[in-house]
Amino acid sequence: VRGYELKVQSRTEKAEKMRRELDEIGLDIDRRRSRAKMLDDLEKNMEGYSGAVKAVMREVKRGTLRGIDGVLSQLISVEEEYSVAIETALGAALQNIVTQTENDAKRAINFLKDNKSGRATFLPLASVKGRRLEEKGLDDCFGYVAVASELVGCDRKYNEIISSLLGRTVVVEDMDCAIMIAKKYSQKLKLVTLDGQVINPGGSMTGGSRTQNAGILSRANEIERLNAECAKLNAELETKQIEEKQLLSELSACRADLAGTQADFARAQEDVIRCESDLKLVMEKLEDTVRSIDELASEKENAGERLAALEETLNQARTKAKELEEHSASLRSEIEKSN
């Protein structure tokens, strides 16, 4: 019984620990889903974008403006570690609107003008041409990461646009590296550090806190990261749910074994009580028998003494009888002589 109680206790503690882990994972998934949904809502509502961009994209959804692919920030992807640098390098260009042709851009501009909805920059695929770095030896510079355009993922048809915006921008590790490379190339390059500081062609420097557009690009990255984390946590949750089911099955089996053993123990206790009762009766009979034997032994001893006394009396009587017989014979003899 004690062994099964320990097993039940052990399985119960494991099951409770597993339940706590499952609850924590569930809460973690809920938090991430909630954050992802909030960011997704911000993205759908185009929070952080200018009024002009929002106005154009609303018309695109309504179908009144055509030939528009979308806002640049929503057409590209960047790994999380480079998102700050690329956001900084693009700046306001993150909100540029990509169109198929110049006429598509012209119609959108006229819409903004007619409705007094503000200004926006458009990037027609048909006319925008890329720019490339011609400087050599950057790969050998300490702190060099990559040309900014190489860190952006997009559909191939947007390569010229990305190249036009980032083809001559170099991403480096930090400001010290940027200063060193800028001097080496006579202040001809635009250099952006991973934390978003900038050295412009000509030598001017821009830095400090994040810009107004900061977060627009990383928002999509965070949504993707949160969804990936939720998928991973869901897989972990399913695995642990299987483990919990196994634990609960083992716990039920242990409880059944414990209940069966407790029933056996109860029956054994009842047997002990019956045996003790039988033993008591036997002991009482044994005591009576011993007492009877003692009494019989005592009676035997007394009878022996009486028998010895009677034998003594008998011997005495026999001696007396013999004496009387001899005396009687003597008397008869005397009588006969006197006759």
mmCIF file of C-alpha atoms in Angstrom:
data_model
loop_
_atom_site.group_PDB
_atom_site.id
_atom_site.type_symbol
_atom_site.label_atom_id
_atom_site.label_comp_id
_atom_site.label_asym_id
_atom_site.label_seq_id
_atom_site.Cartn_x
_atom_site.Cartn_y
_atom_site.Cartn_z
ATOM 1 C CA VAL A 1 0.000 0.000 0.000
ATOM 2 C CA ARG A 2 2.792 2.420 0.907
ATOM 3 C CA GLY A 3 4.580 1.634 -2.352
ATOM 4 C CA TYR A 4 1.489 2.422 -4.426
ATOM 5 C CA GLU A 5 0.830 5.564 -2.358
ATOM 6 C CA LEU A 6 4.332 6.782 -3.233
ATOM 7 C CA LYS A 7 3.730 5.991 -6.921
ATOM 8 C CA VAL A 8 0.399 7.844 -6.883
ATOM 9 C CA GLN A 9 2.045 10.817 -5.143
ATOM 10 C CA SER A 10 4.889 10.858 -7.672
ATOM 11 C CA ARG A 11 2.560 10.613 -10.694
ATOM 12 C CA THR A 12 0.241 13.261 -9.211
ATOM 13 C CA GLU A 13 3.128 15.706 -8.724
ATOM 14 C CA LYS A 14 4.344 15.078 -12.284
ATOM 15 C CA ALA A 15 0.817 15.531 -13.671
ATOM 16 C CA GLU A 16 0.355 18.779 -11.723
ATOM 17 C CA LYS A 17 3.749 20.052 -12.935
ATOM 18 C CA MET A 18 2.812 19.122 -16.509
ATOM 19 C CA ARG A 19 -0.530 20.923 -16.152
ATOM 20 C CA ARG A 20 1.270 24.061 -14.935
ATOM 21 C CA GLU A 21 3.628 23.857 -17.922
ATOM 22 C CA LEU A 22 0.679 23.422 -20.281
ATOM 23 C CA ASP A 23 -1.088 26.414 -18.722
ATOM 24 C CA GLU A 24 2.074 28.521 -19.055
ATOM 25 C CA ILE A 25 2.519 27.516 -22.692
ATOM 26 C CA GLY A 26 -1.162 28.248 -23.344
ATOM 27 C CA LEU A 27 -0.822 31.709 -21.779
ATOM 28 C CA ASP A 28 2.378 32.295 -23.754
ATOM 29 C CA ILE A 29 0.594 31.381 -26.994
ATOM 30 C CA ASP A 30 -2.345 33.652 -26.097
ATOM 31 C CA ARG A 31 0.015 36.563 -25.379
ATOM 32 C CA ARG A 32 1.836 36.100 -28.672
ATOM 33 C CA ARG A 33 -1.388 35.685 -30.624
ATOM 34 C CA SER A 34 -2.807 38.788 -28.991
ATOM 35 C CA ARG A 35 0.334 40.764 -29.832
ATOM 36 C CA ALA A 36 0.370 39.418 -33.399
ATOM 37 C CA LYS A 37 -3.315 40.283 -33.850
ATOM 38 C CA MET A 38 -2.758 43.789 -32.520
ATOM 39 C CA LEU A 39 0.174 44.292 -34.909
ATOM 40 C CA ASP A 40 -1.798 42.746 -37.757
ATOM 41 C CA ASP A 41 -4.671 45.156 -37.055
ATOM 42 C CA LEU A 42 -2.190 48.045 -37.071
ATOM 43 C CA GLU A 43 -0.847 46.807 -40.396
ATOM 44 C CA LYS A 44 -4.315 46.420 -41.893
ATOM 45 C CA ASN A 45 -5.290 49.872 -40.661
ATOM 46 C CA MET A 46 -1.918 51.166 -41.941
ATOM 47 C CA GLU A 47 -1.078 52.810 -38.631
ATOM 48 C CA GLY A 48 2.080 54.894 -38.979
ATOM 49 C CA TYR A 49 1.525 55.600 -42.675
ATOM 50 C CA SER A 50 0.793 59.060 -44.010
ATOM 51 C CA GLY A 51 -2.758 60.141 -44.800
ATOM 52 C CA ALA A 52 -1.951 60.289 -48.508
ATOM 53 C CA VAL A 53 -0.720 56.687 -48.557
ATOM 54 C CA LYS A 54 -3.792 55.523 -46.642
ATOM 55 C CA ALA A 55 -6.068 57.407 -49.034
ATOM 56 C CA VAL A 56 -4.483 55.836 -52.113
ATOM 57 C CA MET A 57 -4.578 52.325 -50.659
ATOM 58 C CA ARG A 58 -8.249 52.762 -49.689
ATOM 59 C CA GLU A 59 -9.039 53.594 -53.302
ATOM 60 C CA VAL A 60 -7.040 50.576 -54.441
ATOM 61 C CA LYS A 61 -9.221 48.348 -52.237
ATOM 62 C CA ARG A 62 -12.326 49.966 -53.660
ATOM 63 C CA GLY A 63 -11.051 49.290 -57.164
ATOM 64 C CA THR A 64 -11.060 52.933 -58.283
ATOM 65 C CA LEU A 65 -7.260 53.042 -58.682
ATOM 66 C CA ARG A 66 -5.525 50.290 -60.606
ATOM 67 C CA GLY A 67 -1.987 49.334 -61.497
ATOM 68 C CA ILE A 68 -0.792 49.794 -57.923
ATOM 69 C CA ASP A 69 1.186 46.939 -56.350
ATOM 70 C CA GLY A 70 1.289 48.376 -52.859
ATOM 71 C CA VAL A 71 3.365 50.270 -50.329
ATOM 72 C CA LEU A 72 7.069 49.431 -50.520
ATOM 73 C CA SER A 73 7.298 48.392 -46.850
ATOM 74 C CA GLN A 74 4.625 45.737 -47.472
ATOM 75 C CA LEU A 75 6.357 44.356 -50.562
ATOM 76 C CA ILE A 76 9.725 43.593 -48.995
ATOM 77 C CA SER A 77 11.057 41.457 -46.154
ATOM 78 C CA VAL A 78 14.187 41.902 -44.047
ATOM 79 C CA GLU A 79 15.731 39.710 -41.377
ATOM 80 C CA GLU A 80 15.173 41.070 -37.870
ATOM 81 C CA GLU A 81 18.846 41.872 -37.210
ATOM 82 C CA TYR A 82 18.963 44.178 -40.280
ATOM 83 C CA SER A 83 15.488 45.730 -40.022
ATOM 84 C CA VAL A 84 16.620 48.858 -38.131
ATOM 85 C CA ALA A 85 19.396 49.539 -40.627
ATOM 86 C CA ILE A 86 17.124 49.063 -43.655
ATOM 87 C CA GLU A 87 14.331 51.159 -42.104
ATOM 88 C CA THR A 88 16.834 53.911 -41.459
ATOM 89 C CA ALA A 89 18.356 53.638 -44.934
ATOM 90 C CA LEU A 90 14.949 53.828 -46.625
ATOM 91 C CA GLY A 91 13.538 56.495 -44.320
ATOM 92 C CA ALA A 92 10.438 58.063 -45.844
ATOM 93 C CA ALA A 93 10.843 55.818 -48.903
ATOM 94 C CA LEU A 94 9.299 53.006 -46.834
ATOM 95 C CA GLN A 95 5.971 54.667 -47.598
ATOM 96 C CA ASN A 96 6.594 55.020 -51.317
ATOM 97 C CA ILE A 97 3.895 53.408 -53.446
ATOM 98 C CA VAL A 98 4.918 50.987 -56.175
ATOM 99 C CA THR A 99 2.947 51.232 -59.439
ATOM 100 C CA GLN A 100 3.090 49.311 -62.705
ATOM 101 C CA THR A 101 3.536 52.310 -64.985
ATOM 102 C CA GLU A 102 3.976 56.079 -64.945
ATOM 103 C CA ASN A 103 0.334 56.520 -65.934
ATOM 104 C CA ASP A 104 -0.782 54.501 -62.920
ATOM 105 C CA ALA A 105 1.282 56.824 -60.733
ATOM 106 C CA LYS A 106 -0.127 59.844 -62.561
ATOM 107 C CA ARG A 107 -3.730 58.771 -61.861
ATOM 108 C CA ALA A 108 -2.959 58.310 -58.177
ATOM 109 C CA ILE A 109 -1.277 61.724 -57.978
ATOM 110 C CA ASN A 110 -4.286 63.355 -59.638
ATOM 111 C CA PHE A 111 -6.566 61.598 -57.117
ATOM 112 C CA LEU A 112 -4.558 63.036 -54.215
ATOM 113 C CA LYS A 113 -4.525 66.462 -55.823
ATOM 114 C CA ASP A 114 -8.244 66.525 -56.597
ATOM 115 C CA ASN A 115 -9.190 65.327 -53.121
ATOM 116 C CA LYS A 116 -6.599 67.420 -51.294
ATOM 117 C CA SER A 117 -5.406 64.224 -49.588
ATOM 118 C CA GLY A 118 -1.739 65.166 -49.367
ATOM 119 C CA ARG A 119 1.361 64.058 -51.209
ATOM 120 C CA ALA A 120 2.986 60.688 -51.814
ATOM 121 C CA THR A 121 5.937 59.340 -53.758
ATOM 122 C CA PHE A 122 5.350 56.709 -56.424
ATOM 123 C CA LEU A 123 7.770 54.195 -57.887
ATOM 124 C CA PRO A 124 6.721 53.035 -61.384
ATOM 125 C CA LEU A 125 8.216 49.637 -62.216
ATOM 126 C CA ALA A 126 8.440 50.624 -65.865
ATOM 127 C CA SER A 127 10.719 53.611 -65.283
ATOM 128 C CA VAL A 128 12.703 53.199 -62.061
ATOM 129 C CA LYS A 129 16.237 51.981 -62.707
ATOM 130 C CA GLY A 130 18.662 50.629 -60.168
ATOM 131 C CA ARG A 131 22.046 51.964 -59.090
ATOM 132 C CA ARG A 132 25.084 49.893 -58.216
ATOM 133 C CA LEU A 133 28.200 50.516 -56.168
ATOM 134 C CA GLU A 134 31.346 50.737 -58.236
ATOM 135 C CA GLU A 135 33.764 51.008 -55.310
ATOM 136 C CA LYS A 136 35.955 47.957 -54.805
ATOM 137 C CA GLY A 137 37.412 46.387 -51.677
ATOM 138 C CA LEU A 138 34.442 46.894 -49.333
ATOM 139 C CA ASP A 139 34.430 43.199 -48.472
ATOM 140 C CA ASP A 140 37.848 43.601 -46.894
ATOM 141 C CA CYS A 141 36.837 46.524 -44.668
ATOM 142 C CA PHE A 142 36.486 45.815 -40.949
ATOM 143 C CA GLY A 143 32.830 46.006 -39.853
ATOM 144 C CA TYR A 144 31.417 45.722 -43.381
ATOM 145 C CA VAL A 145 28.109 43.790 -43.436
ATOM 146 C CA ALA A 146 26.647 44.114 -46.937
ATOM 147 C CA VAL A 147 25.227 46.475 -49.520
ATOM 148 C CA ALA A 148 21.766 47.349 -48.184
ATOM 149 C CA SER A 149 19.945 46.073 -51.286
ATOM 150 C CA GLU A 150 21.439 42.601 -50.678
ATOM 151 C CA LEU A 151 19.702 42.391 -47.286
ATOM 152 C CA VAL A 152 16.209 42.901 -48.701
ATOM 153 C CA GLY A 153 13.972 40.073 -49.826
ATOM 154 C CA CYS A 154 11.325 40.752 -52.488
ATOM 155 C CA ASP A 155 9.807 39.558 -55.735
ATOM 156 C CA ARG A 156 12.339 39.806 -58.568
ATOM 157 C CA LYS A 157 10.269 42.405 -60.366
ATOM 158 C CA TYR A 158 11.055 44.882 -57.553
ATOM 159 C CA ASN A 159 14.830 44.423 -57.769
ATOM 160 C CA GLU A 160 15.374 47.618 -59.770
ATOM 161 C CA ILE A 161 13.383 49.654 -57.246
ATOM 162 C CA ILE A 162 15.315 48.198 -54.294
ATOM 163 C CA SER A 163 18.553 48.779 -56.137
ATOM 164 C CA SER A 164 17.614 52.386 -56.894
ATOM 165 C CA LEU A 165 16.907 53.058 -53.222
ATOM 166 C CA LEU A 166 19.564 50.927 -51.525
ATOM 167 C CA GLY A 167 22.060 49.934 -54.203
ATOM 168 C CA ARG A 168 24.589 52.554 -53.095
ATOM 169 C CA THR A 169 23.989 52.247 -49.343
ATOM 170 C CA VAL A 170 26.390 50.181 -47.254
ATOM 171 C CA VAL A 171 25.405 48.548 -43.970
ATOM 172 C CA VAL A 172 28.168 48.341 -41.352
ATOM 173 C CA GLU A 173 28.335 47.107 -37.766
ATOM 174 C CA ASP A 174 28.769 50.369 -35.841
ATOM 175 C CA MET A 175 29.653 54.058 -36.101
ATOM 176 C CA ASP A 176 33.396 53.532 -35.635
ATOM 177 C CA CYS A 177 33.439 51.185 -38.609
ATOM 178 C CA ALA A 178 31.297 53.638 -40.587
ATOM 179 C CA ILE A 179 33.701 56.538 -39.927
ATOM 180 C CA MET A 180 36.687 54.439 -40.937
ATOM 181 C CA ILE A 181 35.073 53.247 -44.199
ATOM 182 C CA ALA A 182 33.749 56.739 -45.005
ATOM 183 C CA LYS A 183 37.287 58.173 -44.740
ATOM 184 C CA LYS A 184 38.717 55.342 -46.814
ATOM 185 C CA TYR A 185 36.288 56.096 -49.664
ATOM 186 C CA SER A 186 36.562 59.902 -49.355
ATOM 187 C CA GLN A 187 33.019 60.416 -47.993
ATOM 188 C CA LYS A 188 31.434 59.155 -51.218
ATOM 189 C CA LEU A 189 29.262 56.452 -49.654
ATOM 190 C CA LYS A 190 26.081 56.404 -47.629
ATOM 191 C CA LEU A 191 26.777 54.215 -44.609
ATOM 192 C CA VAL A 192 24.167 52.903 -42.162
ATOM 193 C CA THR A 193 24.966 51.098 -38.924
ATOM 194 C CA LEU A 194 22.985 48.147 -37.594
ATOM 195 C CA ASP A 195 21.533 50.385 -34.869
ATOM 196 C CA GLY A 196 20.381 53.022 -37.382
ATOM 197 C CA GLN A 197 23.085 55.731 -37.385
ATOM 198 C CA VAL A 198 23.979 57.247 -40.782
ATOM 199 C CA ILE A 199 26.967 58.846 -42.494
ATOM 200 C CA ASN A 200 25.797 60.552 -45.670
ATOM 201 C CA PRO A 201 27.789 61.146 -48.858
ATOM 202 C CA GLY A 202 29.771 64.315 -48.284
ATOM 203 C CA GLY A 203 30.417 63.479 -44.617
ATOM 204 C CA SER A 204 27.275 64.674 -42.815
ATOM 205 C CA MET A 205 26.093 62.393 -40.020
ATOM 206 C CA THR A 206 22.573 61.580 -38.907
ATOM 207 C CA GLY A 207 21.760 59.727 -35.726
ATOM 208 C CA GLY A 208 19.991 59.593 -32.435
ATOM 209 C CA SER A 209 16.596 58.100 -31.656
ATOM 210 C CA ARG A 210 14.476 56.165 -34.138
ATOM 211 C CA THR A 211 12.677 58.028 -36.927
ATOM 212 C CA GLN A 212 8.940 58.409 -37.352
ATOM 213 C CA ASN A 213 8.823 55.486 -39.774
ATOM 214 C CA ALA A 214 10.711 53.213 -37.395
ATOM 215 C CA GLY A 215 8.801 50.060 -36.678
ATOM 216 C CA ILE A 216 6.791 49.913 -39.906
ATOM 217 C CA LEU A 217 9.149 47.378 -41.448
ATOM 218 C CA SER A 218 9.953 45.520 -38.232
ATOM 219 C CA ARG A 219 6.220 45.240 -37.521
ATOM 220 C CA ALA A 220 5.806 42.722 -40.323
ATOM 221 C CA ASN A 221 8.916 40.899 -39.103
ATOM 222 C CA GLU A 222 7.514 40.762 -35.594
ATOM 223 C CA ILE A 223 4.185 39.400 -36.839
ATOM 224 C CA GLU A 224 6.030 36.683 -38.750
ATOM 225 C CA ARG A 225 8.243 35.937 -35.752
ATOM 226 C CA LEU A 226 5.278 35.780 -33.376
ATOM 227 C CA ASN A 227 3.373 33.464 -35.717
ATOM 228 C CA ALA A 228 6.443 31.211 -36.007
ATOM 229 C CA GLU A 229 6.826 31.174 -32.221
ATOM 230 C CA CYS A 230 3.127 30.327 -31.832
ATOM 231 C CA ALA A 231 3.520 27.436 -34.274
ATOM 232 C CA LYS A 232 6.542 26.158 -32.335
ATOM 233 C CA LEU A 233 4.731 26.532 -29.010
ATOM 234 C CA ASN A 234 1.672 24.760 -30.434
ATOM 235 C CA ALA A 235 3.884 21.830 -31.437
ATOM 236 C CA GLU A 236 5.405 21.805 -27.959
ATOM 237 C CA LEU A 237 1.917 22.026 -26.453
ATOM 238 C CA GLU A 238 0.715 19.030 -28.471
ATOM 239 C CA THR A 239 3.759 16.995 -27.400
ATOM 240 C CA LYS A 240 3.217 17.853 -23.749
ATOM 241 C CA GLN A 241 -0.515 17.101 -24.026
ATOM 242 C CA ILE A 242 0.411 13.601 -25.213
ATOM 243 C CA GLU A 243 2.823 13.300 -22.271
ATOM 244 C CA GLU A 244 0.113 14.542 -19.900
ATOM 245 C CA LYS A 245 -2.334 11.977 -21.279
ATOM 246 C CA GLN A 246 0.247 9.236 -20.656
ATOM 247 C CA LEU A 247 0.886 10.544 -17.142
ATOM 248 C CA LEU A 248 -2.834 10.654 -16.349
ATOM 249 C CA SER A 249 -3.186 7.099 -17.677
ATOM 250 C CA GLU A 250 -0.333 5.950 -15.438
ATOM 251 C CA LEU A 251 -1.863 7.859 -12.521
ATOM 252 C CA SER A 252 -5.237 6.157 -13.049
ATOM 253 C CA ALA A 253 -3.523 2.746 -13.192
ATOM 254 C CA CYS A 254 -1.596 3.492 -9.980
ATOM 255 C CA ARG A 255 -4.772 4.656 -8.256
ATOM 256 C CA ALA A 256 -6.527 1.466 -9.350
ATOM 257 C CA ASP A 257 -3.608 -0.605 -8.032
ATOM 258 C CA LEU A 258 -3.683 1.375 -4.783
ATOM 259 C CA ALA A 259 -7.440 0.869 -4.402
ATOM 260 C CA GLY A 260 -7.064 -2.876 -5.053
ATOM 261 C CA THR A 261 -4.195 -3.176 -2.589
ATOM 262 C CA GLN A 262 -6.099 -1.161 0.021
ATOM 263 C CA ALA A 263 -9.027 -3.581 -0.410
ATOM 264 C CA ASP A 264 -6.620 -6.517 0.016
ATOM 265 C CA PHE A 265 -5.192 -4.814 3.075
ATOM 266 C CA ALA A 266 -8.680 -4.286 4.530
ATOM 267 C CA ARG A 267 -9.510 -7.952 3.953
ATOM 268 C CA ALA A 268 -6.203 -8.933 5.547
ATOM 269 C CA GLN A 269 -7.046 -6.766 8.561
ATOM 270 C CA GLU A 270 -10.424 -8.512 8.814
ATOM 271 C CA ASP A 271 -8.623 -11.875 8.635
ATOM 272 C CA VAL A 272 -6.300 -10.720 11.411
ATOM 273 C CA ILE A 273 -9.297 -9.773 13.566
ATOM 274 C CA ARG A 274 -10.915 -13.161 12.928
ATOM 275 C CA CYS A 275 -7.658 -14.980 13.635
ATOM 276 C CA GLU A 276 -7.164 -12.992 16.817
ATOM 277 C CA SER A 277 -10.692 -13.897 17.885
ATOM 278 C CA ASP A 278 -10.076 -17.571 17.114
ATOM 279 C CA LEU A 279 -6.758 -17.382 18.918
ATOM 280 C CA LYS A 280 -8.473 -15.908 21.957
ATOM 281 C CA LEU A 281 -10.960 -18.771 22.023
ATOM 282 C CA VAL A 282 -8.173 -21.340 21.615
ATOM 283 C CA MET A 283 -6.152 -19.666 24.368
ATOM 284 C CA GLU A 284 -9.192 -19.723 26.639
ATOM 285 C CA LYS A 285 -9.676 -23.452 25.903
ATOM 286 C CA LEU A 286 -5.976 -24.015 26.461
ATOM 287 C CA GLU A 287 -6.172 -22.266 29.808
ATOM 288 C CA ASP A 288 -9.207 -24.388 30.769
ATOM 289 C CA THR A 289 -7.381 -27.550 29.709
ATOM 290 C CA VAL A 290 -4.240 -26.605 31.612
ATOM 291 C CA ARG A 291 -6.381 -25.821 34.621
ATOM 292 C CA SER A 292 -8.137 -29.213 34.314
ATOM 293 C CA ILE A 293 -4.788 -30.957 33.974
ATOM 294 C CA ASP A 294 -3.556 -29.156 37.058
ATOM 295 C CA GLU A 295 -6.680 -30.163 38.931
ATOM 296 C CA LEU A 296 -6.362 -33.771 37.764
ATOM 297 C CA ALA A 297 -2.718 -33.812 38.733
ATOM 298 C CA SER A 298 -3.653 -32.479 42.122
ATOM 299 C CA GLU A 299 -6.382 -35.079 42.475
ATOM 300 C CA LYS A 300 -3.959 -37.774 41.350
ATOM 301 C CA GLU A 301 -1.479 -36.666 43.981
ATOM 302 C CA ASN A 302 -4.159 -36.684 46.661
ATOM 303 C CA ALA A 303 -5.393 -40.099 45.509
ATOM 304 C CA GLY A 304 -1.856 -41.451 45.708
ATOM 305 C CA GLU A 305 -1.512 -40.273 49.249
ATOM 306 C CA ARG A 306 -4.856 -41.805 50.180
ATOM 307 C CA LEU A 307 -3.921 -45.020 48.406
ATOM 308 C CA ALA A 308 -0.652 -45.200 50.320
ATOM 309 C CA ALA A 309 -2.530 -44.667 53.613
ATOM 310 C CA LEU A 310 -5.038 -47.344 52.708
ATOM 311 C CA GLU A 311 -2.254 -49.744 51.779
ATOM 312 C CA GLU A 312 -0.609 -49.061 55.140
ATOM 313 C CA THR A 313 -3.890 -49.701 56.911
ATOM 314 C CA LEU A 314 -4.359 -52.852 54.830
ATOM 315 C CA ASN A 315 -0.889 -54.089 55.725
ATOM 316 C CA GLN A 316 -1.571 -53.373 59.363
ATOM 317 C CA ALA A 317 -4.890 -55.210 59.155
ATOM 318 C CA ARG A 318 -3.233 -58.170 57.500
ATOM 319 C CA THR A 319 -0.585 -58.264 60.220
ATOM 320 C CA LYS A 320 -3.279 -58.042 62.882
ATOM 321 C CA ALA A 321 -5.306 -60.760 61.169
ATOM 322 C CA LYS A 322 -2.272 -63.000 61.032
ATOM 323 C CA GLU A 323 -1.620 -62.348 64.692
ATOM 324 C CA LEU A 324 -5.268 -63.132 65.475
ATOM 325 C CA GLU A 325 -5.146 -66.308 63.394
ATOM 326 C CA GLU A 326 -2.039 -67.466 65.251
ATOM 327 C CA HIS A 327 -3.628 -66.649 68.598
ATOM 328 C CA SER A 328 -6.803 -68.468 67.605
ATOM 329 C CA ALA A 329 -4.824 -71.525 66.617
ATOM 330 C CA SER A 330 -2.994 -71.445 69.917
ATOM 331 C CA LEU A 331 -6.283 -71.231 71.772
ATOM 332 C CA ARG A 332 -7.706 -74.167 69.842
ATOM 333 C CA SER A 333 -4.666 -76.186 70.654
ATOM 334 C CA GLU A 334 -4.964 -75.449 74.344
ATOM 335 C CA ILE A 335 -8.643 -76.329 74.290
ATOM 336 C CA GLU A 336 -7.959 -79.594 72.673
ATOM 337 C CA LYS A 337 -5.346 -80.400 75.249
ATOM 338 C CA SER A 338 -7.669 -79.599 78.102
ATOM 339 C CA ASN A 339 -10.348 -81.922 76.768
#
